[in-house]
Short mmCIF file of C-alpha atoms in Angstrom, two decimals:
data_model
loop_
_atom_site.label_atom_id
_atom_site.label_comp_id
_atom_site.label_asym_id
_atom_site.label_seq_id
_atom_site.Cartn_x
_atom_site.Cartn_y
_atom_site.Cartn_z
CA UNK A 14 10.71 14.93 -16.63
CA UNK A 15 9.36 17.65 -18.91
CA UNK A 16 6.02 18.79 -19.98
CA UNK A 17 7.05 16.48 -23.27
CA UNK A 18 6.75 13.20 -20.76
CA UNK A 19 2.94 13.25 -20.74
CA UNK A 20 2.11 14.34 -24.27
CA UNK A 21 1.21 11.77 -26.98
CA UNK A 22 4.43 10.00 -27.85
CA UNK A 23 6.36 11.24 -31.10
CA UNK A 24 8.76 8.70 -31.11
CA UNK A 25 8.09 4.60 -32.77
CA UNK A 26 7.98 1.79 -30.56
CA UNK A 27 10.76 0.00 -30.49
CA UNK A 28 10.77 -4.15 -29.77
CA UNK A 29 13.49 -6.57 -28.44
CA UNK A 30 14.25 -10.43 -28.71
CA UNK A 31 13.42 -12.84 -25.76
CA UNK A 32 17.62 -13.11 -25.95
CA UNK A 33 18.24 -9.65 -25.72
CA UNK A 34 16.27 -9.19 -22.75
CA UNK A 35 17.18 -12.43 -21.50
CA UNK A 36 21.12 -11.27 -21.22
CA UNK A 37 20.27 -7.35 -20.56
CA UNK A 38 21.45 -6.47 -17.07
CA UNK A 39 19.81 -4.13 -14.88
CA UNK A 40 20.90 -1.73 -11.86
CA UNK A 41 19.59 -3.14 -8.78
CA UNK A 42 16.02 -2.09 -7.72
CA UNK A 43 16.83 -0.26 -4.23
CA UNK A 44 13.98 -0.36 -1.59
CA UNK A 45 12.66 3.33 -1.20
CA UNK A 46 10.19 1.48 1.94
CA UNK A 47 11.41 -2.13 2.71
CA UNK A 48 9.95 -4.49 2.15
CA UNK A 49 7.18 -3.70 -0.03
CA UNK A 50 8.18 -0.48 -2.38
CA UNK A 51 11.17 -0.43 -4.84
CA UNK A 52 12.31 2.90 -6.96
CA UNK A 53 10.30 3.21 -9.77
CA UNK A 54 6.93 1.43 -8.47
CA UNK A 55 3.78 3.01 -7.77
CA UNK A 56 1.59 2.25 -4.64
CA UNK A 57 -2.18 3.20 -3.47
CA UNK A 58 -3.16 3.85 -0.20
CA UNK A 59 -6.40 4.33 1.03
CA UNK A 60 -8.17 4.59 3.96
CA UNK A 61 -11.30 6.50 6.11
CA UNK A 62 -11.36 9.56 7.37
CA UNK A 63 -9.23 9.96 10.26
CA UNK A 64 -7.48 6.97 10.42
CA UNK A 65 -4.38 8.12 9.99
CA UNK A 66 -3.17 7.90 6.56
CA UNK A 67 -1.74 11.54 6.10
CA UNK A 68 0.18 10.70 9.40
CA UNK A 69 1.52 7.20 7.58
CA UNK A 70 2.09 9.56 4.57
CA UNK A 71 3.99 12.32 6.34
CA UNK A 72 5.96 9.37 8.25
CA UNK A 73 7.02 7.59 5.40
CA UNK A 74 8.26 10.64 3.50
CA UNK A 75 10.30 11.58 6.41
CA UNK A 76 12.16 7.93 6.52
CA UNK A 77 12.41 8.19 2.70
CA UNK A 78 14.15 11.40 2.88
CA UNK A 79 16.22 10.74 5.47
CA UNK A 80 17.36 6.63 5.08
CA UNK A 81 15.66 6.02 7.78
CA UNK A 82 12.68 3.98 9.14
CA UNK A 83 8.81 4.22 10.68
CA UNK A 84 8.02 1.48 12.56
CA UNK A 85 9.36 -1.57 10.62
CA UNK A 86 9.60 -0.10 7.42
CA UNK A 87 12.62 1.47 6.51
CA UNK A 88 14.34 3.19 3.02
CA UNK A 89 17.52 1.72 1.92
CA UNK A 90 18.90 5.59 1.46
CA UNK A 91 18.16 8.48 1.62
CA UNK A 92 16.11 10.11 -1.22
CA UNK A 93 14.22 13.04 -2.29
CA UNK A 94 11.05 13.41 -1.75
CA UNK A 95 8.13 16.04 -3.07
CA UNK A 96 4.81 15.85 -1.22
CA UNK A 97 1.41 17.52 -2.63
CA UNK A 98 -1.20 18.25 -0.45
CA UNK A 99 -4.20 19.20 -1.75
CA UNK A 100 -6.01 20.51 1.59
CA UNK A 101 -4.38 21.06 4.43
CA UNK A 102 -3.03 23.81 6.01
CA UNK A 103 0.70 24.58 5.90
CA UNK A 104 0.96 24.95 9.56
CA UNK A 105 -0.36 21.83 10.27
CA UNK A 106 1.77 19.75 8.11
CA UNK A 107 4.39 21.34 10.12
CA UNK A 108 3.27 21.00 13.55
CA UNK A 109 2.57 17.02 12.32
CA UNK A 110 6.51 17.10 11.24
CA UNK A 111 7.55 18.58 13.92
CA UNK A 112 5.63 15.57 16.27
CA UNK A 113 6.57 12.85 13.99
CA UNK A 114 10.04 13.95 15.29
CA UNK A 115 10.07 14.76 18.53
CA UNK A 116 8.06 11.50 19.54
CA UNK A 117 10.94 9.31 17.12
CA UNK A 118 7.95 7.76 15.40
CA UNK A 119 10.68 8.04 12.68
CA UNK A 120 13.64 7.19 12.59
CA UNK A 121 15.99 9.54 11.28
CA UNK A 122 18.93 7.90 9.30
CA UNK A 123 22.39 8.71 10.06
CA UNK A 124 24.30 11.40 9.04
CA UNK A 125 20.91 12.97 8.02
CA UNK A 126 19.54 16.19 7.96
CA UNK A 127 15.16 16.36 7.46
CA UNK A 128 15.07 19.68 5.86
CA UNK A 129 17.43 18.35 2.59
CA UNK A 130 15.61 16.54 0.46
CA UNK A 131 11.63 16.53 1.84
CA UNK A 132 9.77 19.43 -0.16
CA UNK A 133 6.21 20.42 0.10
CA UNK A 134 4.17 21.86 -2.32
CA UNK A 135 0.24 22.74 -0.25
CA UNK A 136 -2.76 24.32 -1.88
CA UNK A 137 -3.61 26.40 1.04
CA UNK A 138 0.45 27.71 1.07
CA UNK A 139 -0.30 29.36 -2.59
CA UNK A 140 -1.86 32.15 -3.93
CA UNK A 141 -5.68 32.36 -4.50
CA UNK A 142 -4.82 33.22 -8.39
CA UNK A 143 -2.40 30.19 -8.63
CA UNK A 144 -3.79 27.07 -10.81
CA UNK A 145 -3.18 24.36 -8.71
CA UNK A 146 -2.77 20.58 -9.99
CA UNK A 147 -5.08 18.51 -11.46
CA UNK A 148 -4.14 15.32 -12.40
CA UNK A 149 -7.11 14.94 -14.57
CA UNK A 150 -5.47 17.74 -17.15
CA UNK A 151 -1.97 17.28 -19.35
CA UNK A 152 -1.56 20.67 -18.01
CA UNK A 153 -1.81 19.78 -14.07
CA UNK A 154 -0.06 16.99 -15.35
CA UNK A 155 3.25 18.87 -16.86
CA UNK A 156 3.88 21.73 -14.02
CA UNK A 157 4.00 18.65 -11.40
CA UNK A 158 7.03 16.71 -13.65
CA UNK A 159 8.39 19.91 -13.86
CA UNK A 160 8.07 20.85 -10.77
CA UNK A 161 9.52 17.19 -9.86
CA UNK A 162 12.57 17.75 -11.85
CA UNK A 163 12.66 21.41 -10.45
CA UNK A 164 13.25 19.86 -6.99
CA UNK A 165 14.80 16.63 -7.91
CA UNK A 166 12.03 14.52 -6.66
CA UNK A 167 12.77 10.71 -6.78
CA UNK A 168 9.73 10.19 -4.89
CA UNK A 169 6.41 11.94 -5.49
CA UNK A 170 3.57 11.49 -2.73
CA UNK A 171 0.40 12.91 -4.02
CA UNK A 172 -2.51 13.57 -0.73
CA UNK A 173 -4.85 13.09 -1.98
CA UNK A 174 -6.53 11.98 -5.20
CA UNK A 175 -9.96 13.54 -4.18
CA UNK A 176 -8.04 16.95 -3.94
CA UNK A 177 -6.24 16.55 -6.82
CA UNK A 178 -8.62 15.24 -9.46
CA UNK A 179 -10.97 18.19 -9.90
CA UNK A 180 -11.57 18.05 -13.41
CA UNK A 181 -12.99 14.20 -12.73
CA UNK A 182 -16.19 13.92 -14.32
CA UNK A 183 -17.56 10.60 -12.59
CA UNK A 184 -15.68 8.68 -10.10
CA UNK A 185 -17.38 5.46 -10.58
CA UNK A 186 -16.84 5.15 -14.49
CA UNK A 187 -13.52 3.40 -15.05
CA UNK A 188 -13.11 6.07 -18.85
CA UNK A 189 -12.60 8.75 -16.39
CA UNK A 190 -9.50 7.18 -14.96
CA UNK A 191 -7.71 6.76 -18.23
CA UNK A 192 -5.84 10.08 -17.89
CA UNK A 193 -4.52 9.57 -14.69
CA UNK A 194 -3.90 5.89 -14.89
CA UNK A 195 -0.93 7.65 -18.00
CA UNK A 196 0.28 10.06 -15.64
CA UNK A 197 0.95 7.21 -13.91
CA UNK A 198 2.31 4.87 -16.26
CA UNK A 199 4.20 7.95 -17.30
CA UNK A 200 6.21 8.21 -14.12
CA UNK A 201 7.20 4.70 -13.95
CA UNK A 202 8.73 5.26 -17.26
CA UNK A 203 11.00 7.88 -15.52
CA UNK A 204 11.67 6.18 -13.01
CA UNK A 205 9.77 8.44 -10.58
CA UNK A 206 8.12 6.60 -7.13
CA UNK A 207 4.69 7.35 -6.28
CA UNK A 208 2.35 7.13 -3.60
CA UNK A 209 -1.23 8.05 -4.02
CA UNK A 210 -3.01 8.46 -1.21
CA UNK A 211 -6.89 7.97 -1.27
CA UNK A 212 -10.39 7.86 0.83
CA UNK A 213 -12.50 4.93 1.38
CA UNK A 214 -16.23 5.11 0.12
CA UNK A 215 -18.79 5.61 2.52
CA UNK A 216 -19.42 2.21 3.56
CA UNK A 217 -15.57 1.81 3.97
CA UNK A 218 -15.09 -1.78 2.26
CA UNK A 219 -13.25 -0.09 -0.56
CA UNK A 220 -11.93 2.97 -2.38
CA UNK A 221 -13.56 5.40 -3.76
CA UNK A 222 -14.24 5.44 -7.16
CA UNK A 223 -13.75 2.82 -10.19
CA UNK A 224 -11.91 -0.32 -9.33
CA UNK A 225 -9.68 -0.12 -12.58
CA UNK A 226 -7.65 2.13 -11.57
CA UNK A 227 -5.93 -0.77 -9.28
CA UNK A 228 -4.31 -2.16 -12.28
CA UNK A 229 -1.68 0.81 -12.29
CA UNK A 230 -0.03 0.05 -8.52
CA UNK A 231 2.55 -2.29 -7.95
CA UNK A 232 0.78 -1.67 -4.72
CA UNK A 233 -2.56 -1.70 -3.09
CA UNK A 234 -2.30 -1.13 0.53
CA UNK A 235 -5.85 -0.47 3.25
CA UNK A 236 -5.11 0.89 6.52
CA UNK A 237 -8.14 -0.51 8.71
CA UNK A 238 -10.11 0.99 11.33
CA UNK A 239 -8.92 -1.37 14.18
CA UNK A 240 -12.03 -2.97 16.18
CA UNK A 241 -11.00 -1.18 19.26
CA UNK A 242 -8.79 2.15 18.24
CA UNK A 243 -6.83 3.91 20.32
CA UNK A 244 -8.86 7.06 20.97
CA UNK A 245 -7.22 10.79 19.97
CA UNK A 246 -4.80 9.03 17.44
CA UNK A 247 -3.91 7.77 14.33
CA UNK A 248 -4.62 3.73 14.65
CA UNK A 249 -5.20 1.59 12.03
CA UNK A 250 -4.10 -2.01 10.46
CA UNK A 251 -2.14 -1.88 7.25
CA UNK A 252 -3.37 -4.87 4.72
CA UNK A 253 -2.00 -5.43 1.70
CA UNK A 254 -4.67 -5.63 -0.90
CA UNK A 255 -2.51 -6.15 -3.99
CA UNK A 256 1.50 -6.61 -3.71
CA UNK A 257 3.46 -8.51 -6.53
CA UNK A 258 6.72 -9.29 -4.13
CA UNK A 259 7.57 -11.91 -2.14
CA UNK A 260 6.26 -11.75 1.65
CA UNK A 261 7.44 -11.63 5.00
CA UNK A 262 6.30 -10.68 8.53
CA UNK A 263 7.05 -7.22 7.68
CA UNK A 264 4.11 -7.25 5.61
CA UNK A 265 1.78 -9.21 8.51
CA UNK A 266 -1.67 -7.30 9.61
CA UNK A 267 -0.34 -5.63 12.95
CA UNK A 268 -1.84 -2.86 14.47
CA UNK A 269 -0.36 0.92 14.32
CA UNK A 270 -1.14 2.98 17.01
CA UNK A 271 0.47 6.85 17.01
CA UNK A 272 1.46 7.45 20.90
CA UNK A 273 3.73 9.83 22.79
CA UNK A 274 6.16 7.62 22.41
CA UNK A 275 5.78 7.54 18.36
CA UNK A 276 4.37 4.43 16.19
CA UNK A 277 3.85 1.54 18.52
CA UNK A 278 3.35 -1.64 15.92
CA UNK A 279 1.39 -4.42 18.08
CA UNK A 280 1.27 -8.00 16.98
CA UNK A 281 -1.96 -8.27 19.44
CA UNK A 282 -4.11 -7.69 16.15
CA UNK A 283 -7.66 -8.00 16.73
CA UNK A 284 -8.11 -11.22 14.51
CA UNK A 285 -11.20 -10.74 11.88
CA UNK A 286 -12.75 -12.86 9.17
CA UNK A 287 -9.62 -11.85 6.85
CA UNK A 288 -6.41 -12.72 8.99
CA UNK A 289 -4.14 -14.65 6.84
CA UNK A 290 -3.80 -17.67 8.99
CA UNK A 291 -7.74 -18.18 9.11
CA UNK A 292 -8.00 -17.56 5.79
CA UNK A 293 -5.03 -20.13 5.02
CA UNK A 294 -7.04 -22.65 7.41
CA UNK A 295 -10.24 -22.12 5.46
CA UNK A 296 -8.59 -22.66 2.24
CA UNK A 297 -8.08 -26.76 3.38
CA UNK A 298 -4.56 -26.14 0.98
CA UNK A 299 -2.48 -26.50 3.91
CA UNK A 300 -2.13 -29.87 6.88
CA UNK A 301 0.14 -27.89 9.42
CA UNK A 302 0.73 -24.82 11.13
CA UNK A 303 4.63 -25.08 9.94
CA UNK A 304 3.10 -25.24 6.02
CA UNK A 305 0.90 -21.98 6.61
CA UNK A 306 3.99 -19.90 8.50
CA UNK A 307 6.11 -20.85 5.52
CA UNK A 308 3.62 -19.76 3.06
CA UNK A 309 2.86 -16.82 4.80
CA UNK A 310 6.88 -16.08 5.97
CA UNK A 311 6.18 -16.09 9.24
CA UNK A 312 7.08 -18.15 11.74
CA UNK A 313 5.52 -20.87 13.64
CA UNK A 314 5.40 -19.06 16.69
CA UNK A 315 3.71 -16.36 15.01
CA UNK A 316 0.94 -19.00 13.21
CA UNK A 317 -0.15 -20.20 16.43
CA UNK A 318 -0.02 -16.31 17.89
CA UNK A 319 -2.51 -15.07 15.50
CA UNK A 320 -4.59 -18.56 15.83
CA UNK A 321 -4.63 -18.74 19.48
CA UNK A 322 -6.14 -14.79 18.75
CA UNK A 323 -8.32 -15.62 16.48
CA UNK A 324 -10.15 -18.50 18.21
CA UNK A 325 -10.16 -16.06 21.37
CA UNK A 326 -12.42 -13.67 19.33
CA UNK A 327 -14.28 -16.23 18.40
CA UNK A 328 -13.25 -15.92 14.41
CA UNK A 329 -12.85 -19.46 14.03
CA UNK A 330 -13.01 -22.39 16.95
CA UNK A 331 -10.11 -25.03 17.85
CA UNK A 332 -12.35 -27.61 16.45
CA UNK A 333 -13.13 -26.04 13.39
CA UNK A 334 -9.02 -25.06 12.63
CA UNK A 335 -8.42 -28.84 13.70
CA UNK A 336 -10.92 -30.18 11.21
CA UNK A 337 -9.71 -27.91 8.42
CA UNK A 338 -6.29 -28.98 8.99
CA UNK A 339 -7.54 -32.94 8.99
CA UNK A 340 -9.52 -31.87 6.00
CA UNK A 341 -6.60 -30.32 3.77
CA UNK A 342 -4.58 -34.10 5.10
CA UNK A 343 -7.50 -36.46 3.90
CA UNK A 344 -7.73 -34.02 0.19
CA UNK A 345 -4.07 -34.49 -0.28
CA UNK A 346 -3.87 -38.03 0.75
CA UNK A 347 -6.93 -39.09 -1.40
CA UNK A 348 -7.77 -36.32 -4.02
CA UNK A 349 -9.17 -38.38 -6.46
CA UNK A 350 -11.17 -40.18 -3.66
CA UNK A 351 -12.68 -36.37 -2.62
CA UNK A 352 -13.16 -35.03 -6.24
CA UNK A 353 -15.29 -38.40 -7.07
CA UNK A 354 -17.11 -38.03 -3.86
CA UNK A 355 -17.57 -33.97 -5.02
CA UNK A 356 -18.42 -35.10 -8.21
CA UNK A 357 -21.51 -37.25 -6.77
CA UNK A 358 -22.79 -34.71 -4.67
CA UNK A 359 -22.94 -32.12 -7.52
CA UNK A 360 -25.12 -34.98 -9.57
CA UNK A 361 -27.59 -35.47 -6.67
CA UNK A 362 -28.02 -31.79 -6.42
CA UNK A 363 -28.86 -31.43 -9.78
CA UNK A 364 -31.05 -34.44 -10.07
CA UNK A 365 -32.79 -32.60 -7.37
#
């Protein structure tokens, strides 16, 4: 991981055969955060103000470093860990570690010490004269892969891209991106995990900033403002805008709430427009509960949870979930019967 990682390339391409890769074997892919993050992957997360992401952030680097979990995510082993932030101060990172621990909203692995492999590189715990990173420049770019390798970072958490982007010219145009959207490339080449962390745009319905820079993560994950937060706290509801795994209720939209008593991870979620099983329902791809907790990897129990929830808030009604189940039976049973019938409607309407 030297400054020779993100300068143009010297070396040829190289190809190889459909057989050779085909009987190459690779190490195994060990869960940094299980389920959803794997050694080598990168992962956006993004949020409003105040919702709680640097508190996520913090959390998870602490389980990383230590093998050990936050809420019902855990790391397979410990693992260092270097975390940029761009604006805080360095007190208040610590007093934040120093809650994280004494609540237990993580879970320290055994045999584990914190202070061993979490490092912490802040803005405000440098020098005014210092040149602090910019991921926008090969230079900014460099002195955090070396300073990676200087620490022996296996996983790099960068808070946040607003701070760290300085030299962006326009958010919104997807050419301004191209630099970082390398860097990035660049450390799943070496192997090296990262977590970006990110602010929503005003109106809060995404992130800031041009959408192409999505097609970098392994992982797109939105904490939501719950519709009734816990007030003082972090709170939010993790969804998973873009993951290329395989599911399971790990993964589910529960609420997070940061309490005295650490991370308290409800499955009371207030049920909106975008729950899973209501969206599943709506899709009329699916004639049972038992077909949408299997496609969801969840179980039943869980389906009818989030549905009972969802018709309580008045997201969907039992008559309208009952008729898109009968719907999704009559389009299976009789598809060409529906798309004939679709067909004829879409003639009338044009005649029209």
């Amino acid at each position: 991981m030297s400054r020779s990682a993100v300068e143009r390339p010297v070396k040829p391409l190289v190809s190889i055969s459909a057989g050779e890769l085909m009987a190459r074997s690779f190490p195994e892919r060990q869960y940094v955060i299980d389920p959803w993050l794997r050694t080598g992957e990168t992962a956006l997360v993004w949020a409003a103000s105040g919702v709680g992401k640097t508190m996520l952030s913090l959390s998870l680097a602490m389980a990383m470093a230590t093998g050990g979990s936050a809420g019902p995510w855990k790391s397979d082993r410990p693992c260092s860990v270097l975390y940029i932030d761009g604006e805080m101060h360095q007190q208040d990172i610590r007093d934040r570690l120093i809650m994280l621990q004494e609540t237990k909203a993580v879970t320290i692995g055994p045999d584990a010490t914190l202070g061993d492999k979490l490092f912490f590189v802040n803005r405000q715990g440098q020098d005014p004269e210092a040149t602090f990173y910019d991921l926008t420049t090969e230079d900014g770019q460099a002195a955090l892969l070396d300073m990676c390798q200087a620490v022996g970072a296996e996983v790099l958490i960068l808070d946040n891209f607003t701070t760290l982007s300085e030299g962006l010219e326009d958010e919104n145009a997807s050419t301004s991106f191209k630099a970082i959207q390398g860097f990035l490339l660049t450390t799943k080449q070496i192997g090296l995990t990262t977590i970006l962390v990110h602010h929503a745009r005003k109106d809060g319905h995404a992130f800031r900033g041009s959408a192409s820079i999505e097609v970098t993560f392994e992982v797109v994950l939105e904490l939501q403002k719950p519709a009734i937060a816990r007030v003082g706290g972090a709170s939010f509801v993790p969804q998973f805008r873009k993951f290329r795994q395989k599911t399971d209720e790990r993964l589910l939209p529960r609420t997070w709430s940061l309490t005295d008593d650490g991370w308290e991870v409800s499955d009371e979620v207030v049920a909106g427009e975008d729950d899973p099983v209501v969206l599943c329902l709506r899709s009329l791809d699916f004639i049972s509960q038992q077909e949408i907790a299997k496609h969801l990897g969840m179980s039943k129990g869980t389906v009818s949870k989030r549905l009972t929830k969802a018709i309580e808030m008045k997201v969907i009604s039992r008559d309208d979930a009952s008729e898109c189940l009968a719907s999704a039976r009559r389009i299976r049973e009789q598809p060409e019967a529906i798309g004939l019938e679709t067909e004829a409607e879409d003639d009338q309407s044009s005649d029209y």
